[in-house]
């Protein structure tokens, strides 16, 4: 089967060096296998997402010398590649899960979860204690009639989900180890990342997902949804993270490392690519390089597995 990967940025801020690392790795993973790359905008966060950030993201990707085969472009918006336009599809898939008994309403507030002393599991969120899992149909009806608003959660059966990560090797986890019965739609009707990403990957025929290792706890959740909906599983590669001097992974708060800021300061794109290629171990020293020259050198199964702290020396080289 031909490889079909995706770039799936969230247009809630400016792309930074860490995003460039993820973009480049996902692009190389597809191009090195002669595959196709889909661009989609994960704009579920309707309050923070903007057209301006979408345009900047696409501009930044092109500035880095990367391209994509399918999806929106700066010149043409395609609604089907924006999650904000796919809520009807997500509702249809959620209804299928309701019909098979794998989705149930939950009336717990965030405060309820905190009072239940549910531990926070990093990017997996708060562990769910199962408060509403066994509500009877009569109890659900009574709460709804009293004005209660419900989220919808996936009902776990205790199964362990196994997959062979292309970077990290064999993985195995139950949903309980990743936070338990997870939310698929909030009480306000906004769909969760877990449901939207799973449905999009399945319906778009994505066969390879390359993303940061911080998303690893989400993978069993997404496998659960894909399996329940009868959709094919993609192969997963969870890559190491770029870290800032504060010891935290690079994020939008590191504004000085945004690609727009680097470009404004005169940093050349092939210099950014060269730094990232040296971090990946594709070249043995920092030097300017075009992404296409890295394609024959790339094998995702040989990617370095450890996080990389971006040093002042790295930044000085970028701007030298």
PDB file of C-alpha atoms in Angstrom:
ATOM      1  CA  UNK A   1       0.000   0.000   0.000  1.00  0.00           C
ATOM      2  CA  UNK A   2       1.263   3.476  -0.891  1.00  0.00           C
ATOM      3  CA  UNK A   3       2.276   5.584   2.090  1.00  0.00           C
ATOM      4  CA  UNK A   4      -0.098   8.431   2.844  1.00  0.00           C
ATOM      5  CA  UNK A   5       0.974  10.806   5.604  1.00  0.00           C
ATOM      6  CA  UNK A   6      -0.282  14.103   6.923  1.00  0.00           C
ATOM      7  CA  UNK A   7       0.710  17.470   8.265  1.00  0.00           C
ATOM      8  CA  UNK A   8      -1.913  18.523  10.808  1.00  0.00           C
ATOM      9  CA  UNK A   9      -1.058  21.840  12.475  1.00  0.00           C
ATOM     10  CA  UNK A  10      -3.350  23.757  14.830  1.00  0.00           C
ATOM     11  CA  UNK A  11      -3.759  27.352  13.596  1.00  0.00           C
ATOM     12  CA  UNK A  12      -3.802  28.866  17.081  1.00  0.00           C
ATOM     13  CA  UNK A  13      -0.474  30.699  16.917  1.00  0.00           C
ATOM     14  CA  UNK A  14       2.715  31.069  14.949  1.00  0.00           C
ATOM     15  CA  UNK A  15       4.725  27.980  14.010  1.00  0.00           C
ATOM     16  CA  UNK A  16       8.023  27.632  15.867  1.00  0.00           C
ATOM     17  CA  UNK A  17      11.223  25.637  15.516  1.00  0.00           C
ATOM     18  CA  UNK A  18       9.608  22.613  17.160  1.00  0.00           C
ATOM     19  CA  UNK A  19       6.830  22.653  14.566  1.00  0.00           C
ATOM     20  CA  UNK A  20       9.436  22.860  11.806  1.00  0.00           C
ATOM     21  CA  UNK A  21      11.082  19.744  13.278  1.00  0.00           C
ATOM     22  CA  UNK A  22       7.771  17.862  13.156  1.00  0.00           C
ATOM     23  CA  UNK A  23       6.918  19.154   9.661  1.00  0.00           C
ATOM     24  CA  UNK A  24      10.303  18.163   8.249  1.00  0.00           C
ATOM     25  CA  UNK A  25      10.281  14.697   9.825  1.00  0.00           C
ATOM     26  CA  UNK A  26       6.750  13.928   8.622  1.00  0.00           C
ATOM     27  CA  UNK A  27       7.598  15.248   5.138  1.00  0.00           C
ATOM     28  CA  UNK A  28      10.771  13.158   4.892  1.00  0.00           C
ATOM     29  CA  UNK A  29       8.987  10.055   6.172  1.00  0.00           C
ATOM     30  CA  UNK A  30       6.554  10.317   3.265  1.00  0.00           C
ATOM     31  CA  UNK A  31       8.871  11.540   0.522  1.00  0.00           C
ATOM     32  CA  UNK A  32      11.518   8.905   1.308  1.00  0.00           C
ATOM     33  CA  UNK A  33       8.890   6.255   0.514  1.00  0.00           C
ATOM     34  CA  UNK A  34       7.425   7.947  -2.549  1.00  0.00           C
ATOM     35  CA  UNK A  35       4.142   8.596  -0.758  1.00  0.00           C
ATOM     36  CA  UNK A  36       1.501  11.327  -0.623  1.00  0.00           C
ATOM     37  CA  UNK A  37       1.197  14.066   1.981  1.00  0.00           C
ATOM     38  CA  UNK A  38      -2.095  15.620   3.122  1.00  0.00           C
ATOM     39  CA  UNK A  39      -2.343  19.006   4.827  1.00  0.00           C
ATOM     40  CA  UNK A  40      -5.298  19.558   7.132  1.00  0.00           C
ATOM     41  CA  UNK A  41      -6.027  22.253   9.668  1.00  0.00           C
ATOM     42  CA  UNK A  42      -6.884  21.017  13.147  1.00  0.00           C
ATOM     43  CA  UNK A  43      -8.953  24.050  14.073  1.00  0.00           C
ATOM     44  CA  UNK A  44     -11.294  22.516  16.641  1.00  0.00           C
ATOM     45  CA  UNK A  45     -10.421  25.366  19.006  1.00  0.00           C
ATOM     46  CA  UNK A  46     -12.794  27.834  17.410  1.00  0.00           C
ATOM     47  CA  UNK A  47     -11.940  30.691  19.779  1.00  0.00           C
ATOM     48  CA  UNK A  48      -8.173  30.633  19.210  1.00  0.00           C
ATOM     49  CA  UNK A  49      -7.958  29.475  15.587  1.00  0.00           C
ATOM     50  CA  UNK A  50      -7.746  32.122  12.882  1.00  0.00           C
ATOM     51  CA  UNK A  51      -7.395  32.493   9.138  1.00  0.00           C
ATOM     52  CA  UNK A  52      -4.293  34.620   9.736  1.00  0.00           C
ATOM     53  CA  UNK A  53      -2.526  31.765  11.528  1.00  0.00           C
ATOM     54  CA  UNK A  54      -3.619  29.319   8.803  1.00  0.00           C
ATOM     55  CA  UNK A  55      -2.061  31.500   6.129  1.00  0.00           C
ATOM     56  CA  UNK A  56       1.125  31.918   8.188  1.00  0.00           C
ATOM     57  CA  UNK A  57       1.405  28.155   8.712  1.00  0.00           C
ATOM     58  CA  UNK A  58       1.152  27.426   5.008  1.00  0.00           C
ATOM     59  CA  UNK A  59       3.608  30.198   4.236  1.00  0.00           C
ATOM     60  CA  UNK A  60       6.061  28.822   6.820  1.00  0.00           C
ATOM     61  CA  UNK A  61       5.826  25.285   5.438  1.00  0.00           C
ATOM     62  CA  UNK A  62       6.560  26.534   1.935  1.00  0.00           C
ATOM     63  CA  UNK A  63       9.395  28.758   3.229  1.00  0.00           C
ATOM     64  CA  UNK A  64      11.051  25.630   4.626  1.00  0.00           C
ATOM     65  CA  UNK A  65      11.013  24.089   1.139  1.00  0.00           C
ATOM     66  CA  UNK A  66       8.291  21.588   1.993  1.00  0.00           C
ATOM     67  CA  UNK A  67       5.167  20.830  -0.021  1.00  0.00           C
ATOM     68  CA  UNK A  68       2.009  18.765   0.170  1.00  0.00           C
ATOM     69  CA  UNK A  69      -0.091  16.871  -2.368  1.00  0.00           C
ATOM     70  CA  UNK A  70      -3.595  17.405  -1.034  1.00  0.00           C
ATOM     71  CA  UNK A  71      -5.324  20.013   1.101  1.00  0.00           C
ATOM     72  CA  UNK A  72      -5.736  23.788   1.265  1.00  0.00           C
ATOM     73  CA  UNK A  73      -3.189  26.233  -0.099  1.00  0.00           C
ATOM     74  CA  UNK A  74      -2.606  29.944   0.562  1.00  0.00           C
ATOM     75  CA  UNK A  75      -4.388  30.573  -2.735  1.00  0.00           C
ATOM     76  CA  UNK A  76      -7.312  28.191  -2.241  1.00  0.00           C
ATOM     77  CA  UNK A  77      -9.209  27.183   0.878  1.00  0.00           C
ATOM     78  CA  UNK A  78     -10.753  23.696   0.828  1.00  0.00           C
ATOM     79  CA  UNK A  79     -13.379  23.351   3.554  1.00  0.00           C
ATOM     80  CA  UNK A  80     -13.134  19.564   3.850  1.00  0.00           C
ATOM     81  CA  UNK A  81      -9.574  19.860   5.196  1.00  0.00           C
ATOM     82  CA  UNK A  82     -10.617  22.066   8.124  1.00  0.00           C
ATOM     83  CA  UNK A  83     -11.906  20.232  11.193  1.00  0.00           C
ATOM     84  CA  UNK A  84     -14.233  23.135  12.000  1.00  0.00           C
ATOM     85  CA  UNK A  85     -16.207  22.202   8.862  1.00  0.00           C
ATOM     86  CA  UNK A  86     -16.445  18.493   9.684  1.00  0.00           C
ATOM     87  CA  UNK A  87     -18.635  18.526  12.821  1.00  0.00           C
ATOM     88  CA  UNK A  88     -21.468  16.800  10.958  1.00  0.00           C
ATOM     89  CA  UNK A  89     -19.160  13.907  10.112  1.00  0.00           C
ATOM     90  CA  UNK A  90     -17.966  13.651  13.706  1.00  0.00           C
ATOM     91  CA  UNK A  91     -21.559  13.614  14.945  1.00  0.00           C
ATOM     92  CA  UNK A  92     -22.357  10.794  12.522  1.00  0.00           C
ATOM     93  CA  UNK A  93     -19.431   8.724  13.808  1.00  0.00           C
ATOM     94  CA  UNK A  94     -20.354   9.465  17.432  1.00  0.00           C
ATOM     95  CA  UNK A  95     -23.887   8.260  16.708  1.00  0.00           C
ATOM     96  CA  UNK A  96     -22.438   4.981  15.438  1.00  0.00           C
ATOM     97  CA  UNK A  97     -20.530   4.586  18.695  1.00  0.00           C
ATOM     98  CA  UNK A  98     -23.681   5.377  20.683  1.00  0.00           C
ATOM     99  CA  UNK A  99     -25.564   2.746  18.709  1.00  0.00           C
ATOM    100  CA  UNK A 100     -22.973   0.095  19.554  1.00  0.00           C
ATOM    101  CA  UNK A 101     -22.988   1.002  23.249  1.00  0.00           C
ATOM    102  CA  UNK A 102     -19.459   2.406  23.171  1.00  0.00           C
ATOM    103  CA  UNK A 103     -20.427   6.004  23.950  1.00  0.00           C
ATOM    104  CA  UNK A 104     -22.252   7.197  27.055  1.00  0.00           C
ATOM    105  CA  UNK A 105     -23.239  10.600  28.493  1.00  0.00           C
ATOM    106  CA  UNK A 106     -21.208  12.105  31.328  1.00  0.00           C
ATOM    107  CA  UNK A 107     -22.449  14.982  33.492  1.00  0.00           C
ATOM    108  CA  UNK A 108     -19.211  15.529  35.448  1.00  0.00           C
ATOM    109  CA  UNK A 109     -17.744  19.007  35.481  1.00  0.00           C
ATOM    110  CA  UNK A 110     -14.039  19.751  35.679  1.00  0.00           C
ATOM    111  CA  UNK A 111     -14.605  20.630  39.329  1.00  0.00           C
ATOM    112  CA  UNK A 112     -16.218  17.222  39.885  1.00  0.00           C
ATOM    113  CA  UNK A 113     -13.132  15.517  38.487  1.00  0.00           C
ATOM    114  CA  UNK A 114     -10.828  17.571  40.713  1.00  0.00           C
ATOM    115  CA  UNK A 115     -12.921  16.777  43.783  1.00  0.00           C
ATOM    116  CA  UNK A 116     -12.714  13.092  42.873  1.00  0.00           C
ATOM    117  CA  UNK A 117      -8.918  13.486  43.137  1.00  0.00           C
ATOM    118  CA  UNK A 118      -8.503  12.111  39.639  1.00  0.00           C
ATOM    119  CA  UNK A 119      -4.785  12.302  38.779  1.00  0.00           C
ATOM    120  CA  UNK A 120      -3.620  14.435  35.880  1.00  0.00           C
ATOM    121  CA  UNK A 121      -1.801  12.375  33.264  1.00  0.00           C
ATOM    122  CA  UNK A 122       0.077  15.061  31.378  1.00  0.00           C
ATOM    123  CA  UNK A 123      -1.178  15.407  27.810  1.00  0.00           C
ATOM    124  CA  UNK A 124      -3.734  12.665  28.429  1.00  0.00           C
ATOM    125  CA  UNK A 125      -5.601  15.019  30.786  1.00  0.00           C
ATOM    126  CA  UNK A 126      -7.315  14.088  34.028  1.00  0.00           C
ATOM    127  CA  UNK A 127      -7.980  10.409  34.681  1.00  0.00           C
ATOM    128  CA  UNK A 128     -11.724   9.753  34.676  1.00  0.00           C
ATOM    129  CA  UNK A 129     -13.017   7.915  37.773  1.00  0.00           C
ATOM    130  CA  UNK A 130     -16.032   6.404  35.967  1.00  0.00           C
ATOM    131  CA  UNK A 131     -18.635   8.445  37.841  1.00  0.00           C
ATOM    132  CA  UNK A 132     -21.309   8.379  35.096  1.00  0.00           C
ATOM    133  CA  UNK A 133     -20.366   5.074  33.485  1.00  0.00           C
ATOM    134  CA  UNK A 134     -23.195   3.097  35.096  1.00  0.00           C
ATOM    135  CA  UNK A 135     -26.016   5.634  35.083  1.00  0.00           C
ATOM    136  CA  UNK A 136     -29.316   4.010  34.129  1.00  0.00           C
ATOM    137  CA  UNK A 137     -31.363   5.319  31.179  1.00  0.00           C
ATOM    138  CA  UNK A 138     -33.843   6.703  33.723  1.00  0.00           C
ATOM    139  CA  UNK A 139     -31.124   8.608  35.561  1.00  0.00           C
ATOM    140  CA  UNK A 140     -29.782  10.019  32.306  1.00  0.00           C
ATOM    141  CA  UNK A 141     -33.254  11.140  31.251  1.00  0.00           C
ATOM    142  CA  UNK A 142     -33.904  12.778  34.613  1.00  0.00           C
ATOM    143  CA  UNK A 143     -30.640  14.710  34.504  1.00  0.00           C
ATOM    144  CA  UNK A 144     -31.270  15.926  30.961  1.00  0.00           C
ATOM    145  CA  UNK A 145     -34.823  16.995  31.832  1.00  0.00           C
ATOM    146  CA  UNK A 146     -33.400  18.912  34.797  1.00  0.00           C
ATOM    147  CA  UNK A 147     -31.199  20.895  32.424  1.00  0.00           C
ATOM    148  CA  UNK A 148     -28.009  18.909  32.800  1.00  0.00           C
ATOM    149  CA  UNK A 149     -25.541  19.093  29.931  1.00  0.00           C
ATOM    150  CA  UNK A 150     -23.613  15.969  29.017  1.00  0.00           C
ATOM    151  CA  UNK A 151     -20.284  15.207  27.452  1.00  0.00           C
ATOM    152  CA  UNK A 152     -19.948  11.907  25.631  1.00  0.00           C
ATOM    153  CA  UNK A 153     -17.262   9.426  26.642  1.00  0.00           C
ATOM    154  CA  UNK A 154     -15.842   6.258  25.093  1.00  0.00           C
ATOM    155  CA  UNK A 155     -16.644   3.136  27.124  1.00  0.00           C
ATOM    156  CA  UNK A 156     -13.496   1.094  27.713  1.00  0.00           C
ATOM    157  CA  UNK A 157     -13.636  -2.678  27.987  1.00  0.00           C
ATOM    158  CA  UNK A 158     -10.231  -3.105  29.647  1.00  0.00           C
ATOM    159  CA  UNK A 159      -8.573  -4.182  26.419  1.00  0.00           C
ATOM    160  CA  UNK A 160      -4.870  -3.541  25.844  1.00  0.00           C
ATOM    161  CA  UNK A 161      -3.951  -1.796  22.597  1.00  0.00           C
ATOM    162  CA  UNK A 162      -0.679  -2.841  21.001  1.00  0.00           C
ATOM    163  CA  UNK A 163       1.257  -1.315  18.134  1.00  0.00           C
ATOM    164  CA  UNK A 164       4.826  -1.159  16.919  1.00  0.00           C
ATOM    165  CA  UNK A 165       5.993   2.426  16.988  1.00  0.00           C
ATOM    166  CA  UNK A 166       8.374   3.137  14.107  1.00  0.00           C
ATOM    167  CA  UNK A 167      10.659   5.123  16.433  1.00  0.00           C
ATOM    168  CA  UNK A 168       9.986   3.867  19.959  1.00  0.00           C
ATOM    169  CA  UNK A 169       9.384   0.185  19.199  1.00  0.00           C
ATOM    170  CA  UNK A 170       6.641  -2.107  20.613  1.00  0.00           C
ATOM    171  CA  UNK A 171       3.992  -0.328  22.678  1.00  0.00           C
ATOM    172  CA  UNK A 172       1.146  -1.687  24.780  1.00  0.00           C
ATOM    173  CA  UNK A 173      -1.357   0.177  26.950  1.00  0.00           C
ATOM    174  CA  UNK A 174      -4.950  -0.032  28.148  1.00  0.00           C
ATOM    175  CA  UNK A 175      -7.278   2.958  28.110  1.00  0.00           C
ATOM    176  CA  UNK A 176      -7.231   2.840  31.901  1.00  0.00           C
ATOM    177  CA  UNK A 177      -3.490   3.485  31.796  1.00  0.00           C
ATOM    178  CA  UNK A 178      -4.146   6.499  29.551  1.00  0.00           C
ATOM    179  CA  UNK A 179      -6.859   8.094  31.664  1.00  0.00           C
ATOM    180  CA  UNK A 180      -9.825   5.736  31.377  1.00  0.00           C
ATOM    181  CA  UNK A 181     -13.066   6.515  29.539  1.00  0.00           C
ATOM    182  CA  UNK A 182     -12.143   9.617  27.549  1.00  0.00           C
ATOM    183  CA  UNK A 183     -14.281  12.457  26.255  1.00  0.00           C
ATOM    184  CA  UNK A 184     -15.279  12.548  22.596  1.00  0.00           C
ATOM    185  CA  UNK A 185     -17.578  15.574  22.715  1.00  0.00           C
ATOM    186  CA  UNK A 186     -17.814  18.348  25.267  1.00  0.00           C
ATOM    187  CA  UNK A 187     -21.130  19.497  26.756  1.00  0.00           C
ATOM    188  CA  UNK A 188     -21.010  22.589  24.517  1.00  0.00           C
ATOM    189  CA  UNK A 189     -20.954  20.378  21.410  1.00  0.00           C
ATOM    190  CA  UNK A 190     -17.274  20.799  20.530  1.00  0.00           C
ATOM    191  CA  UNK A 191     -15.699  17.508  19.514  1.00  0.00           C
ATOM    192  CA  UNK A 192     -12.521  16.273  21.123  1.00  0.00           C
ATOM    193  CA  UNK A 193      -9.153  15.976  19.474  1.00  0.00           C
ATOM    194  CA  UNK A 194      -9.323  12.204  20.013  1.00  0.00           C
ATOM    195  CA  UNK A 195     -12.501  11.679  17.996  1.00  0.00           C
ATOM    196  CA  UNK A 196     -11.765  14.233  15.281  1.00  0.00           C
ATOM    197  CA  UNK A 197      -8.222  13.048  14.588  1.00  0.00           C
ATOM    198  CA  UNK A 198      -9.237   9.388  14.540  1.00  0.00           C
ATOM    199  CA  UNK A 199     -12.143   9.971  12.150  1.00  0.00           C
ATOM    200  CA  UNK A 200     -10.062  12.220   9.895  1.00  0.00           C
ATOM    201  CA  UNK A 201      -7.163   9.769   9.703  1.00  0.00           C
ATOM    202  CA  UNK A 202      -9.562   6.928   8.950  1.00  0.00           C
ATOM    203  CA  UNK A 203     -11.672   8.704   6.316  1.00  0.00           C
ATOM    204  CA  UNK A 204      -8.675  10.355   4.640  1.00  0.00           C
ATOM    205  CA  UNK A 205      -6.887   7.031   4.293  1.00  0.00           C
ATOM    206  CA  UNK A 206      -3.860   8.099   6.344  1.00  0.00           C
ATOM    207  CA  UNK A 207      -1.431   5.185   6.632  1.00  0.00           C
ATOM    208  CA  UNK A 208       1.406   6.879   8.540  1.00  0.00           C
ATOM    209  CA  UNK A 209       1.266   9.356  11.421  1.00  0.00           C
ATOM    210  CA  UNK A 210       4.450  11.133  12.499  1.00  0.00           C
ATOM    211  CA  UNK A 211       4.132  13.319  15.605  1.00  0.00           C
ATOM    212  CA  UNK A 212       5.797  14.224  18.894  1.00  0.00           C
ATOM    213  CA  UNK A 213       6.280  11.648  21.614  1.00  0.00           C
ATOM    214  CA  UNK A 214       4.138  13.796  23.936  1.00  0.00           C
ATOM    215  CA  UNK A 215       1.087  12.544  21.986  1.00  0.00           C
ATOM    216  CA  UNK A 216       1.901   8.879  22.719  1.00  0.00           C
ATOM    217  CA  UNK A 217      -0.776   8.529  25.482  1.00  0.00           C
ATOM    218  CA  UNK A 218      -3.412   9.498  22.903  1.00  0.00           C
ATOM    219  CA  UNK A 219      -2.588   6.643  20.550  1.00  0.00           C
ATOM    220  CA  UNK A 220      -4.483   3.853  22.407  1.00  0.00           C
ATOM    221  CA  UNK A 221      -7.512   6.160  22.514  1.00  0.00           C
ATOM    222  CA  UNK A 222      -7.359   6.739  18.781  1.00  0.00           C
ATOM    223  CA  UNK A 223      -6.825   3.052  18.083  1.00  0.00           C
ATOM    224  CA  UNK A 224      -9.929   2.308  20.163  1.00  0.00           C
ATOM    225  CA  UNK A 225     -12.031   4.656  18.022  1.00  0.00           C
ATOM    226  CA  UNK A 226     -10.579   3.427  14.731  1.00  0.00           C
ATOM    227  CA  UNK A 227     -11.165  -0.212  15.692  1.00  0.00           C
ATOM    228  CA  UNK A 228     -14.710   0.501  16.894  1.00  0.00           C
ATOM    229  CA  UNK A 229     -15.572   2.249  13.622  1.00  0.00           C
ATOM    230  CA  UNK A 230     -13.953  -0.458  11.495  1.00  0.00           C
ATOM    231  CA  UNK A 231     -11.337   1.917  10.097  1.00  0.00           C
ATOM    232  CA  UNK A 232      -7.780   0.932   9.191  1.00  0.00           C
ATOM    233  CA  UNK A 233      -5.011   1.745  11.650  1.00  0.00           C
ATOM    234  CA  UNK A 234      -2.129   3.900  10.439  1.00  0.00           C
ATOM    235  CA  UNK A 235       1.460   3.200  11.439  1.00  0.00           C
ATOM    236  CA  UNK A 236       2.663   5.560  14.159  1.00  0.00           C
ATOM    237  CA  UNK A 237       6.035   7.217  14.700  1.00  0.00           C
ATOM    238  CA  UNK A 238       6.400   9.299  17.868  1.00  0.00           C
ATOM    239  CA  UNK A 239       9.461  11.445  17.441  1.00  0.00           C
ATOM    240  CA  UNK A 240      11.618  13.126  20.127  1.00  0.00           C
ATOM    241  CA  UNK A 241      10.934  16.730  21.095  1.00  0.00           C
ATOM    242  CA  UNK A 242      12.968  19.894  20.786  1.00  0.00           C
ATOM    243  CA  UNK A 243      13.383  21.483  24.203  1.00  0.00           C
ATOM    244  CA  UNK A 244      13.891  25.129  25.152  1.00  0.00           C
ATOM    245  CA  UNK A 245      16.412  26.523  27.582  1.00  0.00           C
ATOM    246  CA  UNK A 246      13.668  26.463  30.237  1.00  0.00           C
ATOM    247  CA  UNK A 247      13.634  22.662  30.019  1.00  0.00           C
ATOM    248  CA  UNK A 248      10.163  22.613  28.468  1.00  0.00           C
ATOM    249  CA  UNK A 249       9.298  21.457  24.963  1.00  0.00           C
ATOM    250  CA  UNK A 250       9.287  24.224  22.391  1.00  0.00           C
ATOM    251  CA  UNK A 251       5.832  25.746  22.124  1.00  0.00           C
ATOM    252  CA  UNK A 252       4.062  28.877  20.948  1.00  0.00           C
ATOM    253  CA  UNK A 253       5.180  30.689  24.113  1.00  0.00           C
ATOM    254  CA  UNK A 254       8.756  30.596  22.731  1.00  0.00           C
ATOM    255  CA  UNK A 255       7.923  33.521  20.454  1.00  0.00           C
ATOM    256  CA  UNK A 256      11.554  34.337  19.650  1.00  0.00           C
ATOM    257  CA  UNK A 257      11.864  30.912  18.004  1.00  0.00           C
ATOM    258  CA  UNK A 258       8.806  31.297  15.796  1.00  0.00           C
ATOM    259  CA  UNK A 259       9.591  30.770  12.130  1.00  0.00           C
ATOM    260  CA  UNK A 260       8.194  34.217  11.379  1.00  0.00           C
ATOM    261  CA  UNK A 261      10.583  35.794  13.925  1.00  0.00           C
ATOM    262  CA  UNK A 262      13.553  33.833  12.577  1.00  0.00           C
ATOM    263  CA  UNK A 263      12.702  34.852   9.032  1.00  0.00           C
ATOM    264  CA  UNK A 264      12.345  38.505  10.110  1.00  0.00           C
ATOM    265  CA  UNK A 265      15.830  38.335  11.650  1.00  0.00           C
ATOM    266  CA  UNK A 266      17.241  37.175   8.310  1.00  0.00           C
ATOM    267  CA  UNK A 267      17.645  33.452   9.049  1.00  0.00           C
ATOM    268  CA  UNK A 268      17.718  31.467   5.810  1.00  0.00           C
ATOM    269  CA  UNK A 269      15.369  28.439   5.515  1.00  0.00           C
ATOM    270  CA  UNK A 270      18.146  26.047   4.441  1.00  0.00           C
ATOM    271  CA  UNK A 271      19.964  26.977   7.648  1.00  0.00           C
ATOM    272  CA  UNK A 272      16.920  25.916   9.694  1.00  0.00           C
ATOM    273  CA  UNK A 273      16.732  22.669   7.722  1.00  0.00           C
ATOM    274  CA  UNK A 274      20.467  22.099   8.252  1.00  0.00           C
ATOM    275  CA  UNK A 275      20.156  22.481  12.022  1.00  0.00           C
ATOM    276  CA  UNK A 276      17.205  20.090  12.133  1.00  0.00           C
ATOM    277  CA  UNK A 277      19.004  17.583   9.890  1.00  0.00           C
ATOM    278  CA  UNK A 278      21.994  17.577  12.231  1.00  0.00           C
ATOM    279  CA  UNK A 279      19.684  17.036  15.215  1.00  0.00           C
ATOM    280  CA  UNK A 280      18.145  14.064  13.405  1.00  0.00           C
ATOM    281  CA  UNK A 281      21.594  12.623  12.708  1.00  0.00           C
ATOM    282  CA  UNK A 282      21.104  12.864   8.947  1.00  0.00           C
ATOM    283  CA  UNK A 283      24.245  14.975   8.562  1.00  0.00           C
ATOM    284  CA  UNK A 284      27.260  15.014  10.862  1.00  0.00           C
ATOM    285  CA  UNK A 285      27.579  18.779  11.269  1.00  0.00           C
ATOM    286  CA  UNK A 286      25.489  21.928  10.963  1.00  0.00           C
ATOM    287  CA  UNK A 287      25.386  23.113   7.375  1.00  0.00           C
ATOM    288  CA  UNK A 288      22.817  24.592   5.042  1.00  0.00           C
ATOM    289  CA  UNK A 289      20.856  21.945   3.149  1.00  0.00           C
ATOM    290  CA  UNK A 290      17.673  21.718   1.095  1.00  0.00           C
ATOM    291  CA  UNK A 291      15.020  19.199   2.260  1.00  0.00           C
ATOM    292  CA  UNK A 292      15.081  17.311  -1.041  1.00  0.00           C
ATOM    293  CA  UNK A 293      18.772  16.509  -0.493  1.00  0.00           C
ATOM    294  CA  UNK A 294      17.836  14.724   2.744  1.00  0.00           C
ATOM    295  CA  UNK A 295      15.255  12.397   1.184  1.00  0.00           C
ATOM    296  CA  UNK A 296      17.697   9.594   0.192  1.00  0.00           C
ATOM    297  CA  UNK A 297      19.331   9.776   3.637  1.00  0.00           C
ATOM    298  CA  UNK A 298      16.159   9.377   5.681  1.00  0.00           C
ATOM    299  CA  UNK A 299      14.944   6.250   7.483  1.00  0.00           C
ATOM    300  CA  UNK A 300      12.493   6.963  10.270  1.00  0.00           C
ATOM    301  CA  UNK A 301      13.301   3.709  12.049  1.00  0.00           C
ATOM    302  CA  UNK A 302      16.854   5.028  12.566  1.00  0.00           C
ATOM    303  CA  UNK A 303      15.835   8.419  13.936  1.00  0.00           C
ATOM    304  CA  UNK A 304      17.457   9.409  17.227  1.00  0.00           C
ATOM    305  CA  UNK A 305      15.066   8.720  20.102  1.00  0.00           C
ATOM    306  CA  UNK A 306      16.192  11.267  22.692  1.00  0.00           C
ATOM    307  CA  UNK A 307      14.839  14.793  23.117  1.00  0.00           C
ATOM    308  CA  UNK A 308      17.143  17.571  21.994  1.00  0.00           C
ATOM    309  CA  UNK A 309      17.771  20.768  23.993  1.00  0.00           C
ATOM    310  CA  UNK A 310      18.190  23.659  21.564  1.00  0.00           C
ATOM    311  CA  UNK A 311      21.296  25.464  22.792  1.00  0.00           C
ATOM    312  CA  UNK A 312      22.433  29.040  22.481  1.00  0.00           C
ATOM    313  CA  UNK A 313      25.174  27.748  20.180  1.00  0.00           C
ATOM    314  CA  UNK A 314      22.465  26.367  17.867  1.00  0.00           C
ATOM    315  CA  UNK A 315      20.683  29.713  17.814  1.00  0.00           C
ATOM    316  CA  UNK A 316      23.898  31.622  17.282  1.00  0.00           C
ATOM    317  CA  UNK A 317      24.694  29.377  14.293  1.00  0.00           C
ATOM    318  CA  UNK A 318      21.209  29.930  12.819  1.00  0.00           C
ATOM    319  CA  UNK A 319      21.776  33.673  12.802  1.00  0.00           C
ATOM    320  CA  UNK A 320      25.431  33.683  11.840  1.00  0.00           C
TER     321      UNK A 320
END
